[in-house]
Structures are given as C-alpha cells and as structure tokens.
Coordinates of C-alpha atoms in Angstrom, one line a residue:
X72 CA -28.1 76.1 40.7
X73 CA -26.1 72.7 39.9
X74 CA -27.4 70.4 38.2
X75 CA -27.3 67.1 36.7
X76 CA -27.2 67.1 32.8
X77 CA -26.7 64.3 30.4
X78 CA -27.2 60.9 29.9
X79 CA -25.9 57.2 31.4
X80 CA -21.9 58.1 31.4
X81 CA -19.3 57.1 28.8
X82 CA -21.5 54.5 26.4
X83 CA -18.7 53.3 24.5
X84 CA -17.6 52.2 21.2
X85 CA -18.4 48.8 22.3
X86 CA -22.1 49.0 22.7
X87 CA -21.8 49.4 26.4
X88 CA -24.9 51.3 27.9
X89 CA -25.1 50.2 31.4
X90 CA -26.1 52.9 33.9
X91 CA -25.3 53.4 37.0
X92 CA -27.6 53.3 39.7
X93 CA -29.5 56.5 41.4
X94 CA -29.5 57.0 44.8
X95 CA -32.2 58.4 46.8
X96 CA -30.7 62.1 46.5
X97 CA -30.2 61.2 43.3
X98 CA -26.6 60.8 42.7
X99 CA -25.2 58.0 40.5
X100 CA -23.2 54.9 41.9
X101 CA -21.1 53.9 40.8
X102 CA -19.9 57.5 40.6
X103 CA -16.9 59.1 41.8
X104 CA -13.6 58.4 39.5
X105 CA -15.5 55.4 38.0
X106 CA -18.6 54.8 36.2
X107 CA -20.9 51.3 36.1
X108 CA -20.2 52.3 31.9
X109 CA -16.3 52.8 32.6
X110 CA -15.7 49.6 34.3
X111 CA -17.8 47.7 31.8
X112 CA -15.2 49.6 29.4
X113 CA -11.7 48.6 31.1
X114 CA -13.1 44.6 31.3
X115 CA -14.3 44.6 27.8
X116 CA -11.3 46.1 26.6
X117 CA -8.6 44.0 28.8
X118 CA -10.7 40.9 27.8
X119 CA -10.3 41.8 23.9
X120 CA -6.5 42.3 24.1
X121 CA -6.8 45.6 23.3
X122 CA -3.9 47.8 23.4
X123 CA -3.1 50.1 26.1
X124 CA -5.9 49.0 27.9
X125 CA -3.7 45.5 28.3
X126 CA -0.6 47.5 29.6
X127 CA -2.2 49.2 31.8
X128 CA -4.2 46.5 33.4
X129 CA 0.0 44.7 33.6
X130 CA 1.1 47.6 35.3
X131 CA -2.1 46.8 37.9
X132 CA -1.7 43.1 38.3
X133 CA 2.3 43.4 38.9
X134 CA 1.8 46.3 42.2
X135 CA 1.9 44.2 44.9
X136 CA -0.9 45.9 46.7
X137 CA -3.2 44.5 43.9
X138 CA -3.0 41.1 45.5
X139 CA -5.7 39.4 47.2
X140 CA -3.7 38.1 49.9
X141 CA -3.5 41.6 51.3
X142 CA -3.9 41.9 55.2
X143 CA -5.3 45.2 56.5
X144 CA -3.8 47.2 59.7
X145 CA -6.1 49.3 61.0
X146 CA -5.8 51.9 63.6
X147 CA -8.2 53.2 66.1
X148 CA -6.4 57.3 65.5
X149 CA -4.0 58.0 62.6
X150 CA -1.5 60.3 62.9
X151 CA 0.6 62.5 60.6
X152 CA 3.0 65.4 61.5
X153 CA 5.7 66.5 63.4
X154 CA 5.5 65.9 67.2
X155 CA 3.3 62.4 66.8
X156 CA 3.8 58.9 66.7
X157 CA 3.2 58.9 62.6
X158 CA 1.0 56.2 61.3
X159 CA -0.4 57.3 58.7
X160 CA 1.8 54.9 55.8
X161 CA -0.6 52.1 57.2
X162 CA -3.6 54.1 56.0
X163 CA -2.4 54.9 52.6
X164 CA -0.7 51.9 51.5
X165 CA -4.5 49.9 52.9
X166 CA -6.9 52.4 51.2
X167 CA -4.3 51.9 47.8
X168 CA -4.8 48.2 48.2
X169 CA -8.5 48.3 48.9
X170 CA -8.8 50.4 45.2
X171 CA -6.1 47.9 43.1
X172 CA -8.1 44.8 44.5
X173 CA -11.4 46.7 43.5
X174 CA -10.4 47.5 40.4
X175 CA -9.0 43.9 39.7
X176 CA -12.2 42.3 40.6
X177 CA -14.2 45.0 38.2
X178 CA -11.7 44.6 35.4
X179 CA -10.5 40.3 36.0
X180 CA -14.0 39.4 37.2
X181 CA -12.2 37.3 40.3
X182 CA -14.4 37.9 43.2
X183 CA -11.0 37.3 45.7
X184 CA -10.4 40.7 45.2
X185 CA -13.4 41.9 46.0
X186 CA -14.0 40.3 49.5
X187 CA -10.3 41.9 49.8
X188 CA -10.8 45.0 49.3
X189 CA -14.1 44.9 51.6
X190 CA -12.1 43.1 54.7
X191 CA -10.1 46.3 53.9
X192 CA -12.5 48.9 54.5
X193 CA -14.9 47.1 56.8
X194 CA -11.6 46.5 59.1
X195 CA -11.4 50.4 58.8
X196 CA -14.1 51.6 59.8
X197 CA -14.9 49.1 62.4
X198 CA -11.3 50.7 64.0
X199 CA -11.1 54.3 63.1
X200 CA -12.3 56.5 65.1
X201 CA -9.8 60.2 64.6
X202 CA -7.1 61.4 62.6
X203 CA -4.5 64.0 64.5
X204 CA -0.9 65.5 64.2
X205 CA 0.2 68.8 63.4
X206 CA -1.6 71.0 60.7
X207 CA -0.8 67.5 58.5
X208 CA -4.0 66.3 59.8
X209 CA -5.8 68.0 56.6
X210 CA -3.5 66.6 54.7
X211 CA -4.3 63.4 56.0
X212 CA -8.3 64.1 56.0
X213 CA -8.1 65.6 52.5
X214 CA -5.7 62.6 50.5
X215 CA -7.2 59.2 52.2
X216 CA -10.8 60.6 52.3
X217 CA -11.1 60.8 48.9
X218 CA -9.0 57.7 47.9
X219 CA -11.0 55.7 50.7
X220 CA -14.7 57.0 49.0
X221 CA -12.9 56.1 45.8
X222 CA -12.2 52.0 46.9
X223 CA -15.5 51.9 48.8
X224 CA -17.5 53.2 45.5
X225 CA -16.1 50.1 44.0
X226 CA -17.7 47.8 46.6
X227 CA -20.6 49.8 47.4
X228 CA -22.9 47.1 46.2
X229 CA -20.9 44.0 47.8
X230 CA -23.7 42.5 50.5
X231 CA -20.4 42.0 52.7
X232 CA -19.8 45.9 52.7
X233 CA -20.4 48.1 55.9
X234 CA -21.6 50.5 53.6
X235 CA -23.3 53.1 56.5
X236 CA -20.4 52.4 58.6
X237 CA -18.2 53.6 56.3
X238 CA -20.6 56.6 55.3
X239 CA -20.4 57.1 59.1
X240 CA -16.8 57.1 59.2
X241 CA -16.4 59.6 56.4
X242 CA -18.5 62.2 57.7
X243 CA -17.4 62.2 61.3
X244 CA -13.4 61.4 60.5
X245 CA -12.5 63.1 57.3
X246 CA -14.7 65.3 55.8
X247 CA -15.0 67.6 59.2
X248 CA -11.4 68.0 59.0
X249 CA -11.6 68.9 55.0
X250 CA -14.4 71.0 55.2
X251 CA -13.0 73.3 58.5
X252 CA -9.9 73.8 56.6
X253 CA -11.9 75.6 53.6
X254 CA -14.0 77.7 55.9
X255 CA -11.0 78.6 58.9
X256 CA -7.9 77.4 57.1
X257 CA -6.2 76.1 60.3
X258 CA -6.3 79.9 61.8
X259 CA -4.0 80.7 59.4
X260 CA -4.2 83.9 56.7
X261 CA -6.1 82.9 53.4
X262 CA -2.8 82.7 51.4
X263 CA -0.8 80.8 53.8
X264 CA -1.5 77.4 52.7
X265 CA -0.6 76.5 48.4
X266 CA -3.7 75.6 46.3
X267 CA -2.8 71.7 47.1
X268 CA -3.7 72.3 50.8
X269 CA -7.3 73.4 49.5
X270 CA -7.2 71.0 46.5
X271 CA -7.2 68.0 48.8
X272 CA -9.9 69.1 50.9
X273 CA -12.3 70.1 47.8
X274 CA -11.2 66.6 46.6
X275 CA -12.2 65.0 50.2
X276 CA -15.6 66.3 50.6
X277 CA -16.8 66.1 47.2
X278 CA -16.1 62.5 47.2
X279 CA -17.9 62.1 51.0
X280 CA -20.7 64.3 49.3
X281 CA -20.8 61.7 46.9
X282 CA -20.3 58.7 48.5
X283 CA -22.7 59.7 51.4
X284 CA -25.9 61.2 49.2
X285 CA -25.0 64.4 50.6
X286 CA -25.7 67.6 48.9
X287 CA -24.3 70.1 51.2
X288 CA -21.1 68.8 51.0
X289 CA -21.3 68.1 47.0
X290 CA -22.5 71.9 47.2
X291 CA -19.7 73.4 49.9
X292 CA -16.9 71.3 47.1
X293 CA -18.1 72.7 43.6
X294 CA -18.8 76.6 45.2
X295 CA -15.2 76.4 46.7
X296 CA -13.7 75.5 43.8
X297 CA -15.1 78.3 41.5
X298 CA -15.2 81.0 44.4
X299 CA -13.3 79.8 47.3
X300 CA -10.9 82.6 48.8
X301 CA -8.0 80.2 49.3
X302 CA -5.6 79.7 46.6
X303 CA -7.2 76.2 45.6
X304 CA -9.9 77.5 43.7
X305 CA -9.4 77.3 40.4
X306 CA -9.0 81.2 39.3
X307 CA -6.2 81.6 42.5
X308 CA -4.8 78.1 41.9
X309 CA -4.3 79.4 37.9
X310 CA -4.4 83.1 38.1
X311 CA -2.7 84.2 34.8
X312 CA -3.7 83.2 31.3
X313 CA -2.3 84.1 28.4
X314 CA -2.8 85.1 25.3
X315 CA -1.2 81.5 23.5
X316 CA -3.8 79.6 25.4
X317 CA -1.7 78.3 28.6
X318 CA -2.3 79.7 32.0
X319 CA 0.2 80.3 34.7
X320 CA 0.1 76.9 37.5
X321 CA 0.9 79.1 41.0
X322 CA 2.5 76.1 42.5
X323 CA 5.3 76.2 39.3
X324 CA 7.0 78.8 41.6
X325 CA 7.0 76.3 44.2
X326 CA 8.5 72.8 43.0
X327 CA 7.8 70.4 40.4
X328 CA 6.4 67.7 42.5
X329 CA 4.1 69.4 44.4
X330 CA 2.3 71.4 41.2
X331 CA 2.3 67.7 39.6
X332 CA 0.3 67.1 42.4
X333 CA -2.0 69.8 42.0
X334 CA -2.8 69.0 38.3
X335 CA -4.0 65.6 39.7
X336 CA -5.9 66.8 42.4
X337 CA -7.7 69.1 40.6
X338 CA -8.4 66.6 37.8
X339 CA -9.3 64.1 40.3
X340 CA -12.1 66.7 41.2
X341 CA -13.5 68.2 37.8
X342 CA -13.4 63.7 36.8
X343 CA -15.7 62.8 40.1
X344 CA -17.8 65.8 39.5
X345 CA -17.8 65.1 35.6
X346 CA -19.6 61.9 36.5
X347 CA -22.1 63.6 38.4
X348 CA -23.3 65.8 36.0
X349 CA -21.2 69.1 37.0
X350 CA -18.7 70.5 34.7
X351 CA -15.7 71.8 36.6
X352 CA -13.2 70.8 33.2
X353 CA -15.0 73.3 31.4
X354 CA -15.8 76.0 34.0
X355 CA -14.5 79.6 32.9
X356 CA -13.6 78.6 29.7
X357 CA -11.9 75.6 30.4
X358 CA -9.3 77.4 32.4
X359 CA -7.8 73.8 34.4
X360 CA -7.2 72.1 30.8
X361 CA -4.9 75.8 30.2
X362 CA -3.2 74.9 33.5
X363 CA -2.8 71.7 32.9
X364 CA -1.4 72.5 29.5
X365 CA 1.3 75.2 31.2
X366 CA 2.3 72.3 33.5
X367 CA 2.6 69.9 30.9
X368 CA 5.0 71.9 28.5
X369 CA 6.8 73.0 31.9
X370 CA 7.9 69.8 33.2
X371 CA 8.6 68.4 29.7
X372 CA 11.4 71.2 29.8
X373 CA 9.6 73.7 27.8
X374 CA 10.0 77.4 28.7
X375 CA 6.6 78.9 29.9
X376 CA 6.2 82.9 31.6
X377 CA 5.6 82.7 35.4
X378 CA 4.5 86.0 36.9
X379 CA 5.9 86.9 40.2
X380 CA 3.6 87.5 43.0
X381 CA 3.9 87.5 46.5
X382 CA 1.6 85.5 48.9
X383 CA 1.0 86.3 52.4
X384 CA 1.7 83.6 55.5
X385 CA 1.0 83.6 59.2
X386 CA -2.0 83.4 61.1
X387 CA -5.0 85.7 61.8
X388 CA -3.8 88.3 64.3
X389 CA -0.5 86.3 65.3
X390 CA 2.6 86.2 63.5
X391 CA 2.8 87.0 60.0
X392 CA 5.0 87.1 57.0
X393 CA 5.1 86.9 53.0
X394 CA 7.2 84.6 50.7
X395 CA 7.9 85.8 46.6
X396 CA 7.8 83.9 44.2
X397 CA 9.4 85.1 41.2
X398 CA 9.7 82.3 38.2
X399 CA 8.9 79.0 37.7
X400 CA 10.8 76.5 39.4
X401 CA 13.4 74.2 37.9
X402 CA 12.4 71.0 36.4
X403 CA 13.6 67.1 36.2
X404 CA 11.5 65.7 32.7
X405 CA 11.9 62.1 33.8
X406 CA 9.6 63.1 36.9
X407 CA 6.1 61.6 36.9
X408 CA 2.9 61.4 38.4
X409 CA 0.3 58.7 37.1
X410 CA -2.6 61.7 36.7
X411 CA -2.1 62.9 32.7
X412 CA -4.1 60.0 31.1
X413 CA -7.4 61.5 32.8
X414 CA -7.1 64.7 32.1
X415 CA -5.7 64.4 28.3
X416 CA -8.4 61.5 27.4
X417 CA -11.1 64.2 29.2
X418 CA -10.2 67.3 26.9
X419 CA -9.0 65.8 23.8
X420 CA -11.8 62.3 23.4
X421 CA -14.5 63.7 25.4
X422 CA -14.2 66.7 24.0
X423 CA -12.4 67.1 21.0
X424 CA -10.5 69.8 21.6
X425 CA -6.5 70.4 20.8
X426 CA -4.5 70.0 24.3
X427 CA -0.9 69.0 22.4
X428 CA 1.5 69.4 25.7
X429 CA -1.2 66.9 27.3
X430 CA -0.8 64.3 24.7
X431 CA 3.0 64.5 24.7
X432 CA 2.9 64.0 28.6
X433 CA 0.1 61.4 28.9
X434 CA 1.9 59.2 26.2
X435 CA 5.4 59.5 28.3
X436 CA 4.0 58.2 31.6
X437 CA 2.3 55.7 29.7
X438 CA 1.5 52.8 30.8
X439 CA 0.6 54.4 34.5
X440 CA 0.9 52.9 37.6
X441 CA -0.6 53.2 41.2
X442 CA 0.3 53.6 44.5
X443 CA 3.6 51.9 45.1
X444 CA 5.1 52.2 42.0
X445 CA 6.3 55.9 42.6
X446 CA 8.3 55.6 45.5
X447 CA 7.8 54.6 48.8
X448 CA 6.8 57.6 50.7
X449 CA 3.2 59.4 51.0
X450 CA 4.2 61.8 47.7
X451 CA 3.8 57.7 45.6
X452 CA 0.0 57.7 46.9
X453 CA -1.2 61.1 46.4
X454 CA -2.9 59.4 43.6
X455 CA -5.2 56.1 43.2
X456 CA -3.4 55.9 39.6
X457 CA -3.7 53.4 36.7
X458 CA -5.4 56.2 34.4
X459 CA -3.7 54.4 31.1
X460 CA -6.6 51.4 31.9
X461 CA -9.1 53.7 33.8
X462 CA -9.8 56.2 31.2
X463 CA -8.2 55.6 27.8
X464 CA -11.7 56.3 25.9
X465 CA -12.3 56.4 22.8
X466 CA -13.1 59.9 21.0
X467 CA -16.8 60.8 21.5
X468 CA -17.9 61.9 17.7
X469 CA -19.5 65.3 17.7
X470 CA -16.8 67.2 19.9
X471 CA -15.7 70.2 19.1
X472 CA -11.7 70.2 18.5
X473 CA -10.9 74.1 19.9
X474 CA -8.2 73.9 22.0
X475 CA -7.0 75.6 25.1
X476 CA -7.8 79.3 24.7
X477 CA -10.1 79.0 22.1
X478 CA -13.7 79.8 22.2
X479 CA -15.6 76.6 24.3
X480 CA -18.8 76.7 22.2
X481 CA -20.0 73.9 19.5
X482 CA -20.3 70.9 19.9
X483 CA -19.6 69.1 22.8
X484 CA -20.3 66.3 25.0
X485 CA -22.3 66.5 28.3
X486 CA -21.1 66.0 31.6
X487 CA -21.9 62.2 32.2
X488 CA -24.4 61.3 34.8
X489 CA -27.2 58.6 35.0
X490 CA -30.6 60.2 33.1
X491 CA -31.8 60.3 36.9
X492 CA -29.1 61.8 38.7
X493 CA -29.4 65.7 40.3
X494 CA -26.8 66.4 41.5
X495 CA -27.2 68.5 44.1
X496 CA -30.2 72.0 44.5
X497 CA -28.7 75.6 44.9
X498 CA -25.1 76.4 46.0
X499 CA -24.7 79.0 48.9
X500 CA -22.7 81.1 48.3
X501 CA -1.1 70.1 48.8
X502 CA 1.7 68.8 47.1
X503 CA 0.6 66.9 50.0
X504 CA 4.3 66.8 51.2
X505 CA 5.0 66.5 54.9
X506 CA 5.3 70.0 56.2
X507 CA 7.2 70.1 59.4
X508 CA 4.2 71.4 61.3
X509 CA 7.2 72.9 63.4
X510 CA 7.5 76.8 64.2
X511 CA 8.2 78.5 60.5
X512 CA 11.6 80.8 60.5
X513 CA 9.1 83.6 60.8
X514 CA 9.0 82.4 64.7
X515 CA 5.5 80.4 63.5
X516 CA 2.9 78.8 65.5
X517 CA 3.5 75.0 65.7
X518 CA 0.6 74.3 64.2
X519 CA 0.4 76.2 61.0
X520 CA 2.1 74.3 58.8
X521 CA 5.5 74.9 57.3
X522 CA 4.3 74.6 54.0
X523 CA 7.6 73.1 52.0
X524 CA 7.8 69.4 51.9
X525 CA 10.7 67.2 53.2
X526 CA 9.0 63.9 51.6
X527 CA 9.3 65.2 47.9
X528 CA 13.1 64.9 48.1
X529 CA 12.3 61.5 50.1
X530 CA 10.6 60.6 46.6
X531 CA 12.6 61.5 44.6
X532 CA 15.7 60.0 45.5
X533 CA 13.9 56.6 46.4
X534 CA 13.3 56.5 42.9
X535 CA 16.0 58.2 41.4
X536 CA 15.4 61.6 40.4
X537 CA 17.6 64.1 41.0
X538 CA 16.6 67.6 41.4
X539 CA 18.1 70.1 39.5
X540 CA 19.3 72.9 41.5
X541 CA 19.4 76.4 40.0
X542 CA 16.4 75.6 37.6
X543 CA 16.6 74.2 34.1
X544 CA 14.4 77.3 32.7
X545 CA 15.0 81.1 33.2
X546 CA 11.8 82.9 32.7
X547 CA 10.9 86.9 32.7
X548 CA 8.8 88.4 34.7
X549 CA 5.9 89.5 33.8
X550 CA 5.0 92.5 36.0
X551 CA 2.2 93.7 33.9
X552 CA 0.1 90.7 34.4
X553 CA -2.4 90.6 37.6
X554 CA -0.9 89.3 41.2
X555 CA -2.7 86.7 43.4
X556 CA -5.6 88.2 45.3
X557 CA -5.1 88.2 49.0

C-alpha cells in the first residue's frame, strides 16, 4: 500500500504553517517540487536578506528567461531526433521560463510574472497536440512533462489558468509516451536503454499523476522505481553497495554528464514524491543518498570502485548486442549540474544524517542556477534548477544524524504531505543527451536509440569544459561483486 504519512510540509523555523491544499483524490497542491510551506519559506527568507537564500534568488532574477516580458512559441507537434525537423529547444527554453516567472512571482510577490508564466502554458496547451522523432520522443515526453507539471503546479490556482486543459494535455501528450516506455521500452531488450532513459519517464508520470489527481499513474511511478525491470529503478540504477557506505552509480561507466543527470532525476523524483507523503529518499535503506554520495566524491575527483558488468542492447527478437563497461568514467571537477542542493539539504536537514561528499558538492555549485545558465543546448534544461533558494532548509530537530550506510532507524522526520493527503491506494505490482536515433554499429533499428549523447560534448564546450580523455581515475575491478540483472 502507499500512503500518505505526516503532517503540512516543511513548517519552518520561521513560524510558517501554511498547508497546502487537498485535492479530491487527495493529493496536496501545491505539491510536486514545491510546497504552499516552501514557497512561504524562499519569500520570507529573500525578504529578510537572508543568506544563501538572497544569492540564490540573484542567480534567478539575472536568467533571462525569468523575465516577464517573455513571449511563448508554441507548436502544434514537437519534435526531437534524428530524421525530423527538431523543435523541441522552443519547448524547453518556454516550459524553463513558465517555472523562473512562477517562482519569481511566489518568491517577489509581482503578479507580472505570474500572468507570464500562465500565457506560457495556456498558449501550450491551447497548441500542442503530439510529440514525435526517433526513439528521442521519450526523452522528450519524459524531461518537459515533468518540468511543464512542475511550472503549472505553481499557477495551478491562477483563475487565468487552463488548468483541465493542461491536465488534458499531460495525459494524452506526455505521460502515454513515458508510461509505454516503462512497460515496452521502445521494443528494445530491458537493458538497452541507461537508468536515465527510465528516470525521466518515472519523473514524467509521477508528476502527471500528481498534477492530474491520478493514482494509477502516482502508483505505475513509485512501483517502477522500487521494482521496475529496466535499469532506472533504483536497485539496477545503483546496483553495488559497499561496505564504506557509497554505492556503485551504473551510469559512472558511462560519462560524467549523463550520471549527473541521473542523480537529478532521481532526486527530482524521491523530492515530488517526498511531498506527497511517499518516501523514495529512504527506500532500502536510503540506497539513492549512497548513490548520490558515490557520484558526489566521483566527480569531485575522488577515487571510488566501479564493478564491471556488461548490459545487453538490441531489440526483442531483432538485432542484438552487449556493451562492457569496466570502470568508472573519467571526470572534469569544474562540471556542474544545479541538482545537489536538494538532495544534500533532504538527507542532511531533513534528516540529520552524515552525507559529507554531498555537502562538499552542494556548497561548490552554490549559488545554483536554472535553465540557461548551463549551456545552451537541451543537457542546460535537464533540470528546473535554483535548488540553493528552493530548498536550503533549515535542520529539522529530532533527525537522526547516521549517515550513508548506517542503520536508517531513530529519529526521523516524516515524509511531508498535507494532514489530508493519501497518496495513492495499493500498488500493482537519460543523460537525456540526443541519441542519434540512427542505425547503432550493431546494424540497429532506426528507432532504438543510439544511446550515447552528441549534445553532452555540445555542453560542454559551450561552456567550457573540457573532457578529459583517458580518465582522471583508474579503478579495479571488482569481479566479486554482483553484475546487473538482465
């Protein structure tokens, strides 16, 4: 069963007790990355001059999407992939300025932003209508669903809002797309797509779940990610721990950028189902924050153990093939992602407990930006961003203070949810790079995805990271440790 525990999220040390409001299915609104209590948090903090709330809330005003004088572009189909007319920038850089001009007008109390971000999204869902490409599409369906539930929560209330429109357009554009990909992965082999594939999905129909009232889809999100077969769920996505409390990232044997991704996308879920009620932060012994931990120390430079396993690729009774992967790959420490404030202010105020490599990490990309402010191509709007403002929290007395790998009893604090939320009744039981979508050099269908990414090394060198080739760490194997299932 899942259900909703706790009380009206995140009272602060400020006094505020605000609750969000209960839906008829009884989920709390506002509720996905943002609480009615968090919100209240960010504006009485920014108003105070207190610091890093005030940095953070800089970093905001300065993005130029953050501007009310934004102008929306929608489009009736969006594309992304090889092969098609790509469109898809338009979407992403909109749905990033629909969120920054929500968040402005929560945070500056300028209504401006408001009625921008709502000529935003109605203009969207007044015009969309499909999303297409090459096996990009889930990409596509995955990121922008959940970022566009994400700006919507924040107008939700506005009498302006389409708000069933837009409920409309979520569960007949992008969560179909998301939730196919968990259950037939594209016609592909369980293994050919990396945990990000998966992540963005789970991330995309959680939020639509949420957004929309809708408890199959909160259900078919939360189930994936603790049992899902795909290597997104949690267990396949971080399939070794070890004894010293950090557990092996899959994706590290991929590339940095795209297992930075993964961190945030699987934060961005545990966060929106946090506020809900559902624990995903602590499930199985708080196995994400030993991920997260692994990543952390990793792209700092630190040396970590990467097991080598091989993964299968292809598609069901077509072609097929296997890729190793045998260490962790090389790293560039100036390399950032604006998704470590979340996750450290989750584990170590919420909780109490000891995530060091988190701290380090969360203070270095400190204050964080948004979309736009990490390079110009789709890898700088994987992520809504700002978590220096968002979720710099003060440390909730009572937590417990273990750390990664250390026993998850005592005392803790509940998931946060309004007093009348339930979540949802009985569960049945990507970096988001560009792949070329083109036929793999295993002779590949042109629709499986080529699973490597050309837009991470767009990113990077738009903002002036070089990769290092050859790998800054050389790691053992560890051939005693378990493989990932098939």
């Amino acid at each position: 069963m899942l259900k909703a525990t706790g009380v009206a999220a995140g009272a602060t040390a400020l006094g505020v007790t605000a609750a969000p409001s209960a839906s008829a299915a009884g989920y709390a609104h506002p509720g996905l990355l943002h609480t009615r209590a968090d919100l209240d948090r960010m504006a009485a903090k920014v108003k105070a001059g207190a610091a890093p709330y005030t940095a953070g809330y800089a970093r905001l005003t300065a993005n130029g999407r953050s501007h009310s004088d934004w102008a929306p572009r929608p489009q009736q189909t969006v594309y992304r992939g090889s092969g098609t007319p790509e469109n898809y920038t338009l979407l992403f850089k909109d749905l990033a300025a629909a969120y920054q001009n929500g968040l402005r007008y929560h945070v500056g109390g300028d209504s401006a932003h408001a009625d921008t971000a709502v000529a935003i999204l109605n203009a969207w869902s007044g015009t969309l209508t499909s999303l297409a490409g090459s096996a990009d599409r889930f990409l596509a369906a995955g990121l922008y669903g959940y970022q566009a539930a994400n700006a919507a929560e924040l107008v939700r209330d506005r009498p302006d809002f389409e708000l069933e429109r837009f409920q409309k357009m979520l569960k007949t554009v992008f969560s179909p797309l998301s939730e196919s990909f968990l259950v037939k992965h594209n016609g592909a082999v369980i293994t050919n797509y990396w945990p990000n594939w998966d992540l963005t999905a789970i991330a995309c129909v959680l939020a639509t779940g949420i957004f929309c009232d809708d408890s199959a889809k909160v259900e078919q999100a939360v189930e994936y990610f603790k049992h899902g077969a795909g290597l997104g769920s949690v267990k396949n996505a971080i399939p070794v721990v070890h004894e010293d409390g950090l557990a092996e990232w899959l994706e590290a044997g991929r590339d940095q950028g795209h297992a930075l991704l993964g961190v945030g996308l699987m934060g961005t879920v545990c966060e929106m189902a946090w506020n809900q009620g559902i624990d995903l932060y602590g499930y199985d012994d708080n196995r994400f924050l030993k991920g997260a931990q692994y990543v952390a120390k990793w792209s700092m430079g630190g040396k970590v153990t990467y097991t080598a396993n091989t993964r299968r690729k292809g598609a069901v009774n077509g072609w097929s093939g296997s890729e190793t992967a045998s260490a962790a790959a090389g790293v560039d420490p100036t390399m950032t992602r604006p998704i470590w404030a979340m996750i450290a202010n989750h584990y170590t105020k919420r909780k109490g407990l000891s995530a060091p490599y988190l701290t380090q990490i969360a203070a270095k990309a400190a204050p964080e930006g948004g979309g736009g402010d990490y390079g110009p191509n789709s890898g700088g709007y994987d992520q809504l961003g700002f978590g220096t403002l968002a979720f710099t929290r003060d440390r909730v007395s009572g937590a417990s203070g273990k750390g990664a790998g250390e026993a998850s009893g005592g005392a803790s604090s509940s998931p946060s949810a309004s007093a009348s939320a339930s979540a949802a009744s009985s569960a049945s039981g990507s970096g988001s790079g560009s792949g070329s979508g083109g036929k793999s050099a295993q002779g590949g269908s042109g629709d499986l995805a080529a699973t490597g990414s050309s837009d991470v090394v767009a990113w990077t060198a738009a903002t002036g990271i070089t990769a290092l080739a050859g790998g800054l760490l050389l790691l053992r194997r560890r051939e005693r440790n378990k493989r990932v299932a098939e």
